[in-house]
PDB file of C-alpha atoms in Angstrom:
ATOM      1  CA  UNK A   1    -112.000-145.309 142.603  1.00  0.00           C
ATOM      2  CA  UNK A   2    -112.439-147.738 139.765  1.00  0.00           C
ATOM      3  CA  UNK A   3    -112.485-147.175 136.027  1.00  0.00           C
ATOM      4  CA  UNK A   4    -116.456-147.739 136.015  1.00  0.00           C
ATOM      5  CA  UNK A   5    -117.242-145.301 138.805  1.00  0.00           C
ATOM      6  CA  UNK A   6    -119.004-142.175 138.026  1.00  0.00           C
ATOM      7  CA  UNK A   7    -117.249-138.746 137.664  1.00  0.00           C
ATOM      8  CA  UNK A   8    -116.977-136.687 141.249  1.00  0.00           C
ATOM      9  CA  UNK A   9    -119.609-134.341 141.140  1.00  0.00           C
ATOM     10  CA  UNK A  10    -122.025-132.287 143.190  1.00  0.00           C
ATOM     11  CA  UNK A  11    -125.538-130.756 142.508  1.00  0.00           C
ATOM     12  CA  UNK A  12    -126.971-127.764 144.119  1.00  0.00           C
ATOM     13  CA  UNK A  13    -129.125-124.671 143.275  1.00  0.00           C
ATOM     14  CA  UNK A  14    -132.503-124.422 142.377  1.00  0.00           C
ATOM     15  CA  UNK A  15    -134.030-123.864 138.882  1.00  0.00           C
ATOM     16  CA  UNK A  16    -133.221-125.670 135.347  1.00  0.00           C
ATOM     17  CA  UNK A  17    -130.399-128.112 134.975  1.00  0.00           C
ATOM     18  CA  UNK A  18    -127.159-126.466 133.870  1.00  0.00           C
ATOM     19  CA  UNK A  19    -124.086-129.036 133.544  1.00  0.00           C
ATOM     20  CA  UNK A  20    -121.034-127.134 133.829  1.00  0.00           C
ATOM     21  CA  UNK A  21    -117.686-128.266 132.730  1.00  0.00           C
ATOM     22  CA  UNK A  22    -114.584-127.119 133.369  1.00  0.00           C
ATOM     23  CA  UNK A  23    -111.076-126.757 131.706  1.00  0.00           C
ATOM     24  CA  UNK A  24    -107.868-128.690 131.414  1.00  0.00           C
ATOM     25  CA  UNK A  25    -105.812-128.783 134.400  1.00  0.00           C
ATOM     26  CA  UNK A  26    -108.750-127.707 136.619  1.00  0.00           C
ATOM     27  CA  UNK A  27    -111.727-129.219 138.406  1.00  0.00           C
ATOM     28  CA  UNK A  28    -115.338-128.360 139.429  1.00  0.00           C
ATOM     29  CA  UNK A  29    -114.169-125.886 142.242  1.00  0.00           C
ATOM     30  CA  UNK A  30    -112.931-123.437 139.502  1.00  0.00           C
ATOM     31  CA  UNK A  31    -116.860-122.482 139.190  1.00  0.00           C
ATOM     32  CA  UNK A  32    -116.707-121.173 142.873  1.00  0.00           C
ATOM     33  CA  UNK A  33    -117.877-117.675 143.063  1.00  0.00           C
ATOM     34  CA  UNK A  34    -119.541-117.475 139.862  1.00  0.00           C
ATOM     35  CA  UNK A  35    -122.820-117.646 141.203  1.00  0.00           C
ATOM     36  CA  UNK A  36    -124.606-120.054 138.832  1.00  0.00           C
ATOM     37  CA  UNK A  37    -126.521-122.056 141.972  1.00  0.00           C
ATOM     38  CA  UNK A  38    -128.363-118.739 142.420  1.00  0.00           C
ATOM     39  CA  UNK A  39    -130.390-119.415 139.125  1.00  0.00           C
ATOM     40  CA  UNK A  40    -129.961-123.157 138.306  1.00  0.00           C
ATOM     41  CA  UNK A  41    -129.887-126.255 139.537  1.00  0.00           C
ATOM     42  CA  UNK A  42    -126.098-126.619 138.803  1.00  0.00           C
ATOM     43  CA  UNK A  43    -124.516-130.321 138.104  1.00  0.00           C
ATOM     44  CA  UNK A  44    -120.640-129.781 138.356  1.00  0.00           C
ATOM     45  CA  UNK A  45    -118.244-132.662 137.277  1.00  0.00           C
ATOM     46  CA  UNK A  46    -114.608-133.339 137.578  1.00  0.00           C
ATOM     47  CA  UNK A  47    -113.495-134.655 134.691  1.00  0.00           C
ATOM     48  CA  UNK A  48    -111.605-137.980 134.388  1.00  0.00           C
ATOM     49  CA  UNK A  49    -108.298-137.367 136.044  1.00  0.00           C
ATOM     50  CA  UNK A  50    -108.895-134.461 137.761  1.00  0.00           C
ATOM     51  CA  UNK A  51    -110.230-133.542 141.297  1.00  0.00           C
ATOM     52  CA  UNK A  52    -111.998-136.535 142.824  1.00  0.00           C
ATOM     53  CA  UNK A  53    -112.680-138.469 139.470  1.00  0.00           C
ATOM     54  CA  UNK A  54    -111.111-141.779 138.286  1.00  0.00           C
ATOM     55  CA  UNK A  55    -107.697-141.366 137.417  1.00  0.00           C
ATOM     56  CA  UNK A  56    -107.668-144.045 134.951  1.00  0.00           C
ATOM     57  CA  UNK A  57    -106.969-143.827 131.220  1.00  0.00           C
ATOM     58  CA  UNK A  58    -108.041-143.245 128.684  1.00  0.00           C
ATOM     59  CA  UNK A  59    -108.007-139.437 129.081  1.00  0.00           C
ATOM     60  CA  UNK A  60    -109.899-137.450 126.423  1.00  0.00           C
ATOM     61  CA  UNK A  61    -112.628-135.595 125.125  1.00  0.00           C
ATOM     62  CA  UNK A  62    -114.743-138.315 123.453  1.00  0.00           C
ATOM     63  CA  UNK A  63    -114.342-140.411 126.856  1.00  0.00           C
ATOM     64  CA  UNK A  64    -115.358-137.414 128.703  1.00  0.00           C
ATOM     65  CA  UNK A  65    -118.544-137.182 126.958  1.00  0.00           C
ATOM     66  CA  UNK A  66    -119.620-140.762 127.586  1.00  0.00           C
ATOM     67  CA  UNK A  67    -118.442-140.322 131.389  1.00  0.00           C
ATOM     68  CA  UNK A  68    -120.857-137.335 131.656  1.00  0.00           C
ATOM     69  CA  UNK A  69    -123.620-139.260 129.877  1.00  0.00           C
ATOM     70  CA  UNK A  70    -123.021-142.145 132.140  1.00  0.00           C
ATOM     71  CA  UNK A  71    -123.030-139.842 135.237  1.00  0.00           C
ATOM     72  CA  UNK A  72    -126.465-138.617 134.270  1.00  0.00           C
ATOM     73  CA  UNK A  73    -127.726-141.675 133.782  1.00  0.00           C
ATOM     74  CA  UNK A  74    -126.265-143.325 137.059  1.00  0.00           C
ATOM     75  CA  UNK A  75    -127.964-140.447 139.078  1.00  0.00           C
ATOM     76  CA  UNK A  76    -131.214-141.085 137.529  1.00  0.00           C
ATOM     77  CA  UNK A  77    -131.320-137.323 136.037  1.00  0.00           C
ATOM     78  CA  UNK A  78    -133.853-137.191 133.086  1.00  0.00           C
ATOM     79  CA  UNK A  79    -133.909-133.325 132.586  1.00  0.00           C
ATOM     80  CA  UNK A  80    -132.483-131.909 129.576  1.00  0.00           C
ATOM     81  CA  UNK A  81    -129.908-129.588 130.444  1.00  0.00           C
ATOM     82  CA  UNK A  82    -128.337-126.433 129.573  1.00  0.00           C
ATOM     83  CA  UNK A  83    -124.355-127.112 129.100  1.00  0.00           C
ATOM     84  CA  UNK A  84    -121.819-124.756 129.956  1.00  0.00           C
ATOM     85  CA  UNK A  85    -118.155-125.372 129.427  1.00  0.00           C
ATOM     86  CA  UNK A  86    -114.991-123.714 129.726  1.00  0.00           C
ATOM     87  CA  UNK A  87    -111.884-123.816 127.662  1.00  0.00           C
ATOM     88  CA  UNK A  88    -111.433-127.599 127.071  1.00  0.00           C
ATOM     89  CA  UNK A  89    -114.650-128.004 128.727  1.00  0.00           C
ATOM     90  CA  UNK A  90    -116.312-125.965 125.648  1.00  0.00           C
ATOM     91  CA  UNK A  91    -115.366-128.717 123.266  1.00  0.00           C
ATOM     92  CA  UNK A  92    -116.709-131.150 125.570  1.00  0.00           C
ATOM     93  CA  UNK A  93    -120.044-129.103 125.960  1.00  0.00           C
ATOM     94  CA  UNK A  94    -120.149-129.119 122.255  1.00  0.00           C
ATOM     95  CA  UNK A  95    -119.451-132.745 121.710  1.00  0.00           C
ATOM     96  CA  UNK A  96    -121.981-133.579 124.305  1.00  0.00           C
ATOM     97  CA  UNK A  97    -124.661-131.422 122.575  1.00  0.00           C
ATOM     98  CA  UNK A  98    -123.724-133.192 119.192  1.00  0.00           C
ATOM     99  CA  UNK A  99    -124.585-136.636 120.994  1.00  0.00           C
ATOM    100  CA  UNK A 100    -127.059-135.828 123.501  1.00  0.00           C
ATOM    101  CA  UNK A 101    -130.585-133.925 124.171  1.00  0.00           C
ATOM    102  CA  UNK A 102    -129.451-130.464 125.147  1.00  0.00           C
ATOM    103  CA  UNK A 103    -131.052-127.180 125.540  1.00  0.00           C
ATOM    104  CA  UNK A 104    -128.378-124.708 124.769  1.00  0.00           C
ATOM    105  CA  UNK A 105    -124.448-124.616 124.881  1.00  0.00           C
ATOM    106  CA  UNK A 106    -122.268-121.736 126.243  1.00  0.00           C
ATOM    107  CA  UNK A 107    -118.720-122.085 125.141  1.00  0.00           C
ATOM    108  CA  UNK A 108    -116.500-119.768 127.388  1.00  0.00           C
ATOM    109  CA  UNK A 109    -113.397-118.830 125.307  1.00  0.00           C
ATOM    110  CA  UNK A 110    -112.611-122.025 123.431  1.00  0.00           C
ATOM    111  CA  UNK A 111    -111.780-121.981 119.662  1.00  0.00           C
ATOM    112  CA  UNK A 112    -113.145-124.992 117.688  1.00  0.00           C
ATOM    113  CA  UNK A 113    -110.621-124.355 114.714  1.00  0.00           C
ATOM    114  CA  UNK A 114    -107.712-126.508 115.794  1.00  0.00           C
ATOM    115  CA  UNK A 115    -104.750-127.924 113.937  1.00  0.00           C
ATOM    116  CA  UNK A 116    -101.739-130.414 115.022  1.00  0.00           C
ATOM    117  CA  UNK A 117     -99.204-128.941 117.260  1.00  0.00           C
ATOM    118  CA  UNK A 118     -95.504-128.023 115.202  1.00  0.00           C
ATOM    119  CA  UNK A 119     -93.129-130.960 116.345  1.00  0.00           C
ATOM    120  CA  UNK A 120     -91.158-128.786 118.580  1.00  0.00           C
ATOM    121  CA  UNK A 121     -94.329-127.986 120.782  1.00  0.00           C
ATOM    122  CA  UNK A 122     -95.004-131.740 120.993  1.00  0.00           C
ATOM    123  CA  UNK A 123     -91.701-132.574 122.162  1.00  0.00           C
ATOM    124  CA  UNK A 124     -91.865-129.828 124.928  1.00  0.00           C
ATOM    125  CA  UNK A 125     -95.433-131.195 125.978  1.00  0.00           C
ATOM    126  CA  UNK A 126     -94.281-134.923 126.096  1.00  0.00           C
ATOM    127  CA  UNK A 127     -90.840-133.820 127.513  1.00  0.00           C
ATOM    128  CA  UNK A 128     -89.192-133.190 130.971  1.00  0.00           C
ATOM    129  CA  UNK A 129     -90.305-129.390 130.404  1.00  0.00           C
ATOM    130  CA  UNK A 130     -93.829-130.081 130.520  1.00  0.00           C
ATOM    131  CA  UNK A 131     -94.805-128.191 133.588  1.00  0.00           C
ATOM    132  CA  UNK A 132     -92.527-125.235 132.792  1.00  0.00           C
ATOM    133  CA  UNK A 133     -94.281-124.952 128.918  1.00  0.00           C
ATOM    134  CA  UNK A 134     -97.832-125.315 130.391  1.00  0.00           C
ATOM    135  CA  UNK A 135     -97.385-122.966 132.902  1.00  0.00           C
ATOM    136  CA  UNK A 136     -96.037-120.368 130.537  1.00  0.00           C
ATOM    137  CA  UNK A 137     -98.751-120.996 128.192  1.00  0.00           C
ATOM    138  CA  UNK A 138    -101.590-120.297 131.008  1.00  0.00           C
ATOM    139  CA  UNK A 139     -99.330-117.053 132.058  1.00  0.00           C
ATOM    140  CA  UNK A 140    -100.046-115.688 128.492  1.00  0.00           C
ATOM    141  CA  UNK A 141    -103.943-115.729 128.800  1.00  0.00           C
ATOM    142  CA  UNK A 142    -104.870-114.576 132.346  1.00  0.00           C
ATOM    143  CA  UNK A 143    -105.215-111.060 130.734  1.00  0.00           C
ATOM    144  CA  UNK A 144    -106.864-108.648 132.869  1.00  0.00           C
ATOM    145  CA  UNK A 145    -107.904-111.006 135.374  1.00  0.00           C
ATOM    146  CA  UNK A 146    -107.361-109.879 139.266  1.00  0.00           C
ATOM    147  CA  UNK A 147    -103.844-111.178 140.435  1.00  0.00           C
ATOM    148  CA  UNK A 148    -105.239-112.548 143.299  1.00  0.00           C
ATOM    149  CA  UNK A 149    -107.420-115.023 141.171  1.00  0.00           C
ATOM    150  CA  UNK A 150    -104.685-115.776 139.153  1.00  0.00           C
ATOM    151  CA  UNK A 151    -102.535-116.804 142.113  1.00  0.00           C
ATOM    152  CA  UNK A 152    -105.596-119.073 143.417  1.00  0.00           C
ATOM    153  CA  UNK A 153    -105.845-120.374 139.826  1.00  0.00           C
ATOM    154  CA  UNK A 154    -102.047-121.136 139.939  1.00  0.00           C
ATOM    155  CA  UNK A 155    -102.098-122.802 143.143  1.00  0.00           C
ATOM    156  CA  UNK A 156    -105.237-125.345 142.159  1.00  0.00           C
ATOM    157  CA  UNK A 157    -103.978-126.300 138.946  1.00  0.00           C
ATOM    158  CA  UNK A 158    -103.172-130.043 138.290  1.00  0.00           C
ATOM    159  CA  UNK A 159    -100.446-130.338 135.999  1.00  0.00           C
ATOM    160  CA  UNK A 160    -100.482-134.192 135.377  1.00  0.00           C
ATOM    161  CA  UNK A 161     -98.557-134.927 132.197  1.00  0.00           C
ATOM    162  CA  UNK A 162    -100.331-138.256 131.443  1.00  0.00           C
ATOM    163  CA  UNK A 163    -103.807-136.795 131.937  1.00  0.00           C
ATOM    164  CA  UNK A 164    -102.731-133.470 130.053  1.00  0.00           C
ATOM    165  CA  UNK A 165    -101.497-135.373 127.008  1.00  0.00           C
ATOM    166  CA  UNK A 166    -104.297-137.558 126.965  1.00  0.00           C
ATOM    167  CA  UNK A 167    -106.811-134.945 126.415  1.00  0.00           C
ATOM    168  CA  UNK A 168    -104.377-133.291 123.818  1.00  0.00           C
ATOM    169  CA  UNK A 169    -104.075-136.389 122.027  1.00  0.00           C
ATOM    170  CA  UNK A 170    -106.114-134.857 118.771  1.00  0.00           C
ATOM    171  CA  UNK A 171    -103.328-132.340 118.542  1.00  0.00           C
ATOM    172  CA  UNK A 172    -100.276-134.563 119.364  1.00  0.00           C
ATOM    173  CA  UNK A 173    -101.011-137.511 117.489  1.00  0.00           C
ATOM    174  CA  UNK A 174    -103.645-136.723 114.574  1.00  0.00           C
ATOM    175  CA  UNK A 175    -102.994-134.883 111.071  1.00  0.00           C
ATOM    176  CA  UNK A 176    -105.170-132.008 109.842  1.00  0.00           C
ATOM    177  CA  UNK A 177    -107.582-134.436 107.945  1.00  0.00           C
ATOM    178  CA  UNK A 178    -108.122-136.375 111.294  1.00  0.00           C
ATOM    179  CA  UNK A 179    -108.794-133.271 113.131  1.00  0.00           C
ATOM    180  CA  UNK A 180    -111.287-131.905 110.453  1.00  0.00           C
ATOM    181  CA  UNK A 181    -113.108-135.292 110.553  1.00  0.00           C
ATOM    182  CA  UNK A 182    -113.327-135.361 114.496  1.00  0.00           C
ATOM    183  CA  UNK A 183    -114.257-131.757 114.691  1.00  0.00           C
ATOM    184  CA  UNK A 184    -117.114-132.060 112.138  1.00  0.00           C
ATOM    185  CA  UNK A 185    -118.472-134.651 114.298  1.00  0.00           C
ATOM    186  CA  UNK A 186    -118.136-132.915 117.441  1.00  0.00           C
ATOM    187  CA  UNK A 187    -119.930-129.738 115.664  1.00  0.00           C
ATOM    188  CA  UNK A 188    -122.735-131.634 114.354  1.00  0.00           C
ATOM    189  CA  UNK A 189    -125.436-129.835 116.507  1.00  0.00           C
ATOM    190  CA  UNK A 190    -129.230-129.995 115.605  1.00  0.00           C
ATOM    191  CA  UNK A 191    -129.641-126.844 113.408  1.00  0.00           C
ATOM    192  CA  UNK A 192    -131.913-124.840 115.957  1.00  0.00           C
ATOM    193  CA  UNK A 193    -129.933-125.382 119.065  1.00  0.00           C
ATOM    194  CA  UNK A 194    -128.735-122.051 120.664  1.00  0.00           C
ATOM    195  CA  UNK A 195    -125.203-121.786 120.698  1.00  0.00           C
ATOM    196  CA  UNK A 196    -123.056-118.797 122.439  1.00  0.00           C
ATOM    197  CA  UNK A 197    -119.234-118.834 121.767  1.00  0.00           C
ATOM    198  CA  UNK A 198    -118.254-116.371 124.341  1.00  0.00           C
ATOM    199  CA  UNK A 199    -114.635-115.224 124.091  1.00  0.00           C
ATOM    200  CA  UNK A 200    -112.425-113.468 126.520  1.00  0.00           C
ATOM    201  CA  UNK A 201    -109.398-113.567 124.357  1.00  0.00           C
ATOM    202  CA  UNK A 202    -109.206-113.105 120.463  1.00  0.00           C
ATOM    203  CA  UNK A 203    -110.271-115.959 118.333  1.00  0.00           C
ATOM    204  CA  UNK A 204    -109.180-114.322 114.998  1.00  0.00           C
ATOM    205  CA  UNK A 205    -110.977-112.076 112.754  1.00  0.00           C
ATOM    206  CA  UNK A 206    -112.184-114.915 110.696  1.00  0.00           C
ATOM    207  CA  UNK A 207    -113.486-117.047 113.462  1.00  0.00           C
ATOM    208  CA  UNK A 208    -117.098-116.100 113.376  1.00  0.00           C
ATOM    209  CA  UNK A 209    -117.204-116.985 109.741  1.00  0.00           C
ATOM    210  CA  UNK A 210    -115.661-120.348 110.345  1.00  0.00           C
ATOM    211  CA  UNK A 211    -117.681-121.160 113.131  1.00  0.00           C
ATOM    212  CA  UNK A 212    -120.843-120.142 111.166  1.00  0.00           C
ATOM    213  CA  UNK A 213    -120.109-122.559 108.537  1.00  0.00           C
ATOM    214  CA  UNK A 214    -120.242-125.623 111.001  1.00  0.00           C
ATOM    215  CA  UNK A 215    -122.605-124.326 113.420  1.00  0.00           C
ATOM    216  CA  UNK A 216    -124.955-121.744 111.643  1.00  0.00           C
ATOM    217  CA  UNK A 217    -127.120-120.752 114.660  1.00  0.00           C
ATOM    218  CA  UNK A 218    -123.933-119.595 116.585  1.00  0.00           C
ATOM    219  CA  UNK A 219    -123.699-116.471 118.033  1.00  0.00           C
ATOM    220  CA  UNK A 220    -120.162-115.107 118.851  1.00  0.00           C
ATOM    221  CA  UNK A 221    -119.387-112.330 121.322  1.00  0.00           C
ATOM    222  CA  UNK A 222    -116.423-110.810 123.079  1.00  0.00           C
ATOM    223  CA  UNK A 223    -116.741-110.608 126.860  1.00  0.00           C
ATOM    224  CA  UNK A 224    -116.257-107.366 128.776  1.00  0.00           C
ATOM    225  CA  UNK A 225    -113.032-108.257 130.084  1.00  0.00           C
ATOM    226  CA  UNK A 226    -109.824-109.562 128.364  1.00  0.00           C
ATOM    227  CA  UNK A 227    -109.185-112.875 129.877  1.00  0.00           C
ATOM    228  CA  UNK A 228    -109.463-116.462 129.334  1.00  0.00           C
ATOM    229  CA  UNK A 229    -111.677-116.542 132.255  1.00  0.00           C
ATOM    230  CA  UNK A 230    -114.449-114.027 131.977  1.00  0.00           C
ATOM    231  CA  UNK A 231    -116.709-115.893 134.170  1.00  0.00           C
ATOM    232  CA  UNK A 232    -114.268-115.298 137.054  1.00  0.00           C
ATOM    233  CA  UNK A 233    -113.476-111.832 136.015  1.00  0.00           C
ATOM    234  CA  UNK A 234    -116.734-110.488 135.739  1.00  0.00           C
ATOM    235  CA  UNK A 235    -119.279-113.183 137.322  1.00  0.00           C
ATOM    236  CA  UNK A 236    -122.374-110.958 137.687  1.00  0.00           C
ATOM    237  CA  UNK A 237    -121.967-109.875 134.162  1.00  0.00           C
ATOM    238  CA  UNK A 238    -121.422-113.276 133.200  1.00  0.00           C
ATOM    239  CA  UNK A 239    -124.288-114.783 134.841  1.00  0.00           C
ATOM    240  CA  UNK A 240    -126.618-112.062 133.572  1.00  0.00           C
ATOM    241  CA  UNK A 241    -125.534-112.849 129.930  1.00  0.00           C
ATOM    242  CA  UNK A 242    -126.019-116.807 130.083  1.00  0.00           C
ATOM    243  CA  UNK A 243    -129.561-116.313 131.747  1.00  0.00           C
ATOM    244  CA  UNK A 244    -130.389-113.731 128.972  1.00  0.00           C
ATOM    245  CA  UNK A 245    -129.033-116.385 126.239  1.00  0.00           C
ATOM    246  CA  UNK A 246    -130.715-119.297 128.122  1.00  0.00           C
ATOM    247  CA  UNK A 247    -133.993-117.357 128.393  1.00  0.00           C
ATOM    248  CA  UNK A 248    -134.092-119.124 131.919  1.00  0.00           C
TER     249      UNK A 248
END
């Protein structure tokens, strides 16, 4: 697969178009079992470096936004989508909506308030202990997720250090001023765009105020289950919530 090849993807279901974007170390199969296709025409993608998509750098959030837009163009899709993103995919979904026509966004458990990693963490992520460090990081956010699902997720993860560090370039390479400027661009949404920030883990007591300064129309909610994967922990509740939010 060449650098210019479109992202691996699949389109299934009936209803309004929903673009589903997975998180880091994951792929489009991580939406299995949620039941989105029962209500939407779902376009699932594998981000660059994951699943069946090109494994050619550069890897990153801005490149992913371009990749997704190029995919929609290449398949002749003209319907304005709802956009759903989990974890890293929540940042990509937000940035996509800042640049391209979007009906509404749901960001699943991804804070947009970020800062540079401490130096010791940068060394660990770039070093020989990468897999151990990232595995431990994820172990801390499964929460109340069913242990069988946790086992399946662990087996399906793709812990490619080059791809991972490419997506984490803002945290590894940029200072706070550069991050703030970039995030201002990522969150430059049209004022009336519906935006749901749905958290299964705690983003912090002042996160709602921080987000409202940048996305005044944002709705910030906690999911019914404490987990980084609320869409997998309680799929029926999750789908009913986004249906209500999208009013689809």
